[in-house]
């Protein structure tokens, strides 16, 4: 399965009540973050622009060679960044096991 398909599956498997809460947000896949090449994902919000969640392919693919582990980590990364979109901070994500 291609990397983008794992990201799409993670989004498709969101509970309906959570998916309905997503407004004006784009989820994209990029190779790596230019300033932090080890970053798995990033949520960005700018005034007058759609929110953006970026999932970075290279650091995830290099960190998880087992396909099942990779798929699970992509799912966790997508959920982690969506949590930021919904206002959940890093400390709470740590408590929930999504750090």
mmCIF file of N, CA, C and O in Angstrom, residues 16-75:
data_model
loop_
_atom_site.group_PDB
_atom_site.id
_atom_site.type_symbol
_atom_site.label_atom_id
_atom_site.label_comp_id
_atom_site.label_asym_id
_atom_site.label_seq_id
_atom_site.Cartn_x
_atom_site.Cartn_y
_atom_site.Cartn_z
ATOM 1 N N UNK A 16 -17.395 9.336 12.753
ATOM 2 C CA UNK A 16 -18.179 10.340 12.020
ATOM 3 C C UNK A 16 -18.329 11.670 12.755
ATOM 4 O O UNK A 16 -18.239 12.728 12.141
ATOM 5 N N UNK A 17 -18.516 11.625 14.065
ATOM 6 C CA UNK A 17 -18.683 12.871 14.814
ATOM 7 C C UNK A 17 -17.409 13.713 14.792
ATOM 8 O O UNK A 17 -17.456 14.940 14.805
ATOM 9 N N UNK A 18 -16.260 13.074 14.738
ATOM 10 C CA UNK A 18 -14.993 13.792 14.634
ATOM 11 C C UNK A 18 -14.806 14.327 13.214
ATOM 12 O O UNK A 18 -14.436 15.490 13.022
ATOM 13 N N UNK A 19 -15.067 13.497 12.230
ATOM 14 C CA UNK A 19 -14.912 13.911 10.831
ATOM 15 C C UNK A 19 -15.817 15.102 10.512
ATOM 16 O O UNK A 19 -15.420 16.013 9.782
ATOM 17 N N UNK A 20 -17.027 15.119 11.067
ATOM 18 C CA UNK A 20 -17.941 16.243 10.833
ATOM 19 C C UNK A 20 -17.405 17.546 11.408
ATOM 20 O O UNK A 20 -17.779 18.623 10.963
ATOM 21 N N UNK A 21 -16.526 17.465 12.383
ATOM 22 C CA UNK A 21 -15.965 18.658 13.008
ATOM 23 C C UNK A 21 -14.832 19.300 12.222
ATOM 24 O O UNK A 21 -14.372 20.384 12.565
ATOM 25 N N UNK A 22 -14.384 18.637 11.176
ATOM 26 C CA UNK A 22 -13.291 19.170 10.366
ATOM 27 C C UNK A 22 -13.843 20.183 9.368
ATOM 28 O O UNK A 22 -14.680 19.852 8.544
ATOM 29 N N UNK A 23 -13.364 21.397 9.465
ATOM 30 C CA UNK A 23 -13.775 22.449 8.544
ATOM 31 C C UNK A 23 -12.556 23.237 8.108
ATOM 32 O O UNK A 23 -11.750 23.652 8.936
ATOM 33 N N UNK A 24 -12.447 23.431 6.811
ATOM 34 C CA UNK A 24 -11.402 24.291 6.265
ATOM 35 C C UNK A 24 -9.998 23.827 6.685
ATOM 36 O O UNK A 24 -9.177 24.616 7.159
ATOM 37 N N UNK A 25 -9.754 22.528 6.512
ATOM 38 C CA UNK A 25 -8.442 21.953 6.839
ATOM 39 C C UNK A 25 -8.008 21.038 5.692
ATOM 40 O O UNK A 25 -8.815 20.281 5.156
ATOM 41 N N UNK A 26 -6.760 21.150 5.314
ATOM 42 C CA UNK A 26 -6.183 20.298 4.274
ATOM 43 C C UNK A 26 -5.169 19.359 4.915
ATOM 44 O O UNK A 26 -4.381 19.776 5.767
ATOM 45 N N UNK A 27 -5.201 18.100 4.504
ATOM 46 C CA UNK A 27 -4.210 17.130 4.956
ATOM 47 C C UNK A 27 -3.372 16.769 3.737
ATOM 48 O O UNK A 27 -3.906 16.322 2.721
ATOM 49 N N UNK A 28 -2.062 16.996 3.845
ATOM 50 C CA UNK A 28 -1.159 16.761 2.726
ATOM 51 C C UNK A 28 0.007 15.881 3.168
ATOM 52 O O UNK A 28 0.320 15.793 4.356
ATOM 53 N N UNK A 29 0.645 15.260 2.187
ATOM 54 C CA UNK A 29 1.850 14.454 2.423
ATOM 55 C C UNK A 29 3.002 15.157 1.734
ATOM 56 O O UNK A 29 2.902 15.538 0.567
ATOM 57 N N UNK A 30 4.087 15.350 2.478
ATOM 58 C CA UNK A 30 5.314 15.905 1.915
ATOM 59 C C UNK A 30 6.471 14.999 2.310
ATOM 60 O O UNK A 30 6.358 14.198 3.237
ATOM 61 N N UNK A 31 7.587 15.139 1.626
ATOM 62 C CA UNK A 31 8.728 14.257 1.865
ATOM 63 C C UNK A 31 9.318 14.451 3.264
ATOM 64 O O UNK A 31 9.521 13.486 3.990
ATOM 65 N N UNK A 32 9.637 15.693 3.634
ATOM 66 C CA UNK A 32 10.173 15.981 4.968
ATOM 67 C C UNK A 32 10.056 17.472 5.223
ATOM 68 O O UNK A 32 9.946 18.274 4.297
ATOM 69 N N UNK A 33 10.095 17.842 6.498
ATOM 70 C CA UNK A 33 10.055 19.252 6.875
ATOM 71 C C UNK A 33 11.438 19.852 6.611
ATOM 72 O O UNK A 33 12.448 19.279 7.015
ATOM 73 N N UNK A 34 11.514 21.006 5.946
ATOM 74 C CA UNK A 34 12.826 21.567 5.580
ATOM 75 C C UNK A 34 13.696 21.957 6.775
ATOM 76 O O UNK A 34 14.921 21.889 6.691
ATOM 77 N N UNK A 35 13.079 22.344 7.887
ATOM 78 C CA UNK A 35 13.855 22.775 9.050
ATOM 79 C C UNK A 35 13.999 21.701 10.123
ATOM 80 O O UNK A 35 14.815 21.842 11.029
ATOM 81 N N UNK A 36 13.184 20.659 10.053
ATOM 82 C CA UNK A 36 13.219 19.588 11.044
ATOM 83 C C UNK A 36 12.966 18.259 10.330
ATOM 84 O O UNK A 36 11.835 17.761 10.322
ATOM 85 N N UNK A 37 13.990 17.684 9.716
ATOM 86 C CA UNK A 37 13.797 16.493 8.880
ATOM 87 C C UNK A 37 13.343 15.245 9.635
ATOM 88 O O UNK A 37 12.983 14.256 9.004
ATOM 89 N N UNK A 38 13.333 15.268 10.955
ATOM 90 C CA UNK A 38 12.876 14.114 11.729
ATOM 91 C C UNK A 38 11.418 14.230 12.168
ATOM 92 O O UNK A 38 10.884 13.311 12.790
ATOM 93 N N UNK A 39 10.773 15.322 11.841
ATOM 94 C CA UNK A 39 9.386 15.570 12.239
ATOM 95 C C UNK A 39 8.447 14.653 11.466
ATOM 96 O O UNK A 39 8.553 14.529 10.246
ATOM 97 N N UNK A 40 7.506 14.011 12.176
ATOM 98 C CA UNK A 40 6.539 13.110 11.539
ATOM 99 C C UNK A 40 5.348 13.867 10.971
ATOM 100 O O UNK A 40 4.792 13.486 9.946
ATOM 101 N N UNK A 41 4.895 14.901 11.668
ATOM 102 C CA UNK A 41 3.713 15.625 11.225
ATOM 103 C C UNK A 41 3.685 17.025 11.812
ATOM 104 O O UNK A 41 4.395 17.325 12.766
ATOM 105 N N UNK A 42 2.839 17.879 11.218
ATOM 106 C CA UNK A 42 2.756 19.269 11.658
ATOM 107 C C UNK A 42 1.372 19.821 11.348
ATOM 108 O O UNK A 42 0.856 19.641 10.236
ATOM 109 N N UNK A 43 0.781 20.484 12.334
ATOM 110 C CA UNK A 43 -0.466 21.219 12.138
ATOM 111 C C UNK A 43 -0.112 22.694 12.105
ATOM 112 O O UNK A 43 0.623 23.186 12.956
ATOM 113 N N UNK A 44 -0.620 23.394 11.091
ATOM 114 C CA UNK A 44 -0.364 24.822 10.952
ATOM 115 C C UNK A 44 -1.694 25.548 10.772
ATOM 116 O O UNK A 44 -2.569 25.072 10.049
ATOM 117 N N UNK A 45 -1.786 26.696 11.416
ATOM 118 C CA UNK A 45 -2.974 27.522 11.307
ATOM 119 C C UNK A 45 -2.534 28.957 11.077
ATOM 120 O O UNK A 45 -1.675 29.466 11.794
ATOM 121 N N UNK A 46 -3.103 29.586 10.057
ATOM 122 C CA UNK A 46 -2.773 30.974 9.746
ATOM 123 C C UNK A 46 -4.083 31.722 9.500
ATOM 124 O O UNK A 46 -5.010 31.188 8.874
ATOM 125 N N UNK A 47 -4.135 32.931 9.973
ATOM 126 C CA UNK A 47 -5.328 33.749 9.799
ATOM 127 C C UNK A 47 -5.685 33.874 8.320
ATOM 128 O O UNK A 47 -4.814 34.080 7.474
ATOM 129 N N UNK A 48 -6.954 33.715 8.023
ATOM 130 C CA UNK A 48 -7.514 33.840 6.673
ATOM 131 C C UNK A 48 -7.070 32.735 5.716
ATOM 132 O O UNK A 48 -7.225 32.873 4.506
ATOM 133 N N UNK A 49 -6.493 31.681 6.232
ATOM 134 C CA UNK A 49 -6.048 30.557 5.399
ATOM 135 C C UNK A 49 -6.632 29.268 5.984
ATOM 136 O O UNK A 49 -6.875 29.195 7.188
ATOM 137 N N UNK A 50 -6.817 28.249 5.151
ATOM 138 C CA UNK A 50 -7.229 26.953 5.709
ATOM 139 C C UNK A 50 -6.130 26.406 6.622
ATOM 140 O O UNK A 50 -4.947 26.668 6.400
ATOM 141 N N UNK A 51 -6.530 25.675 7.644
ATOM 142 C CA UNK A 51 -5.539 24.970 8.451
ATOM 143 C C UNK A 51 -4.900 23.901 7.566
ATOM 144 O O UNK A 51 -5.507 23.427 6.605
ATOM 145 N N UNK A 52 -3.692 23.520 7.925
ATOM 146 C CA UNK A 52 -2.968 22.535 7.135
ATOM 147 C C UNK A 52 -2.333 21.522 8.074
ATOM 148 O O UNK A 52 -1.662 21.887 9.040
ATOM 149 N N UNK A 53 -2.549 20.263 7.768
ATOM 150 C CA UNK A 53 -1.881 19.165 8.467
ATOM 151 C C UNK A 53 -0.988 18.482 7.446
ATOM 152 O O UNK A 53 -1.453 18.032 6.396
ATOM 153 N N UNK A 54 0.299 18.444 7.768
ATOM 154 C CA UNK A 54 1.267 17.816 6.874
ATOM 155 C C UNK A 54 1.801 16.556 7.545
ATOM 156 O O UNK A 54 2.196 16.584 8.710
ATOM 157 N N UNK A 55 1.796 15.460 6.801
ATOM 158 C CA UNK A 55 2.381 14.202 7.250
ATOM 159 C C UNK A 55 3.643 14.000 6.416
ATOM 160 O O UNK A 55 3.598 14.056 5.189
ATOM 161 N N UNK A 56 4.767 13.789 7.094
ATOM 162 C CA UNK A 56 6.061 13.703 6.417
ATOM 163 C C UNK A 56 6.456 12.247 6.180
ATOM 164 O O UNK A 56 6.657 11.477 7.116
ATOM 165 N N UNK A 57 6.586 11.899 4.921
ATOM 166 C CA UNK A 57 6.834 10.534 4.477
ATOM 167 C C UNK A 57 8.196 9.975 4.925
ATOM 168 O O UNK A 57 8.280 8.893 5.494
ATOM 169 N N UNK A 58 9.292 10.665 4.612
ATOM 170 C CA UNK A 58 10.625 10.105 4.820
ATOM 171 C C UNK A 58 10.897 9.702 6.269
ATOM 172 O O UNK A 58 11.303 8.556 6.523
ATOM 173 N N UNK A 59 10.682 10.582 7.256
ATOM 174 C CA UNK A 59 11.011 10.166 8.622
ATOM 175 C C UNK A 59 10.155 8.998 9.112
ATOM 176 O O UNK A 59 10.654 8.136 9.832
ATOM 177 N N UNK A 60 8.901 8.955 8.699
ATOM 178 C CA UNK A 60 8.060 7.830 9.104
ATOM 179 C C UNK A 60 8.517 6.545 8.427
ATOM 180 O O UNK A 60 8.695 5.515 9.083
ATOM 181 N N UNK A 61 8.733 6.590 7.123
ATOM 182 C CA UNK A 61 9.131 5.389 6.381
ATOM 183 C C UNK A 61 10.491 4.867 6.844
ATOM 184 O O UNK A 61 10.704 3.654 6.887
ATOM 185 N N UNK A 62 11.392 5.762 7.200
ATOM 186 C CA UNK A 62 12.715 5.327 7.664
ATOM 187 C C UNK A 62 12.682 4.795 9.091
ATOM 188 O O UNK A 62 13.525 3.989 9.471
ATOM 189 N N UNK A 63 11.727 5.244 9.888
ATOM 190 C CA UNK A 63 11.649 4.824 11.291
ATOM 191 C C UNK A 63 10.897 3.516 11.472
ATOM 192 O O UNK A 63 11.090 2.824 12.475
ATOM 193 N N UNK A 64 10.028 3.176 10.521
ATOM 194 C CA UNK A 64 9.171 1.994 10.662
ATOM 195 C C UNK A 64 9.195 1.181 9.373
ATOM 196 O O UNK A 64 8.457 1.460 8.441
ATOM 197 N N UNK A 65 10.044 0.153 9.335
ATOM 198 C CA UNK A 65 10.174 -0.655 8.125
ATOM 199 C C UNK A 65 9.081 -1.717 8.026
ATOM 200 O O UNK A 65 8.717 -2.137 6.935
ATOM 201 N N UNK A 66 8.540 -2.152 9.159
ATOM 202 C CA UNK A 66 7.456 -3.125 9.136
ATOM 203 C C UNK A 66 6.181 -2.426 8.654
ATOM 204 O O UNK A 66 5.786 -1.402 9.213
ATOM 205 N N UNK A 67 5.526 -2.952 7.614
ATOM 206 C CA UNK A 67 4.350 -2.282 7.049
ATOM 207 C C UNK A 67 3.222 -2.036 8.058
ATOM 208 O O UNK A 67 2.582 -0.988 8.030
ATOM 209 N N UNK A 68 2.996 -2.991 8.959
ATOM 210 C CA UNK A 68 1.935 -2.808 9.952
ATOM 211 C C UNK A 68 2.296 -1.717 10.952
ATOM 212 O O UNK A 68 1.437 -0.922 11.343
ATOM 213 N N UNK A 69 3.549 -1.689 11.380
ATOM 214 C CA UNK A 69 3.998 -0.634 12.296
ATOM 215 C C UNK A 69 3.928 0.730 11.617
ATOM 216 O O UNK A 69 3.524 1.712 12.242
ATOM 217 N N UNK A 70 4.324 0.794 10.356
ATOM 218 C CA UNK A 70 4.265 2.054 9.610
ATOM 219 C C UNK A 70 2.824 2.543 9.521
ATOM 220 O O UNK A 70 2.540 3.709 9.785
ATOM 221 N N UNK A 71 1.912 1.666 9.158
ATOM 222 C CA UNK A 71 0.511 2.071 9.058
ATOM 223 C C UNK A 71 -0.012 2.588 10.399
ATOM 224 O O UNK A 71 -0.702 3.603 10.459
ATOM 225 N N UNK A 72 0.322 1.899 11.481
ATOM 226 C CA UNK A 72 -0.125 2.332 12.805
ATOM 227 C C UNK A 72 0.474 3.687 13.180
ATOM 228 O O UNK A 72 -0.209 4.555 13.725
ATOM 229 N N UNK A 73 1.745 3.892 12.892
ATOM 230 C CA UNK A 73 2.379 5.175 13.237
ATOM 231 C C UNK A 73 1.828 6.311 12.386
ATOM 232 O O UNK A 73 1.703 7.442 12.870
ATOM 233 N N UNK A 74 1.494 6.038 11.134
ATOM 234 C CA UNK A 74 0.846 7.061 10.303
ATOM 235 C C UNK A 74 -0.503 7.417 10.920
ATOM 236 O O UNK A 74 -0.850 8.594 11.041
ATOM 237 N N UNK A 75 -1.264 6.405 11.337
ATOM 238 C CA UNK A 75 -2.562 6.652 11.973
ATOM 239 C C UNK A 75 -2.399 7.504 13.229
ATOM 240 O O UNK A 75 -3.109 8.494 13.425
#
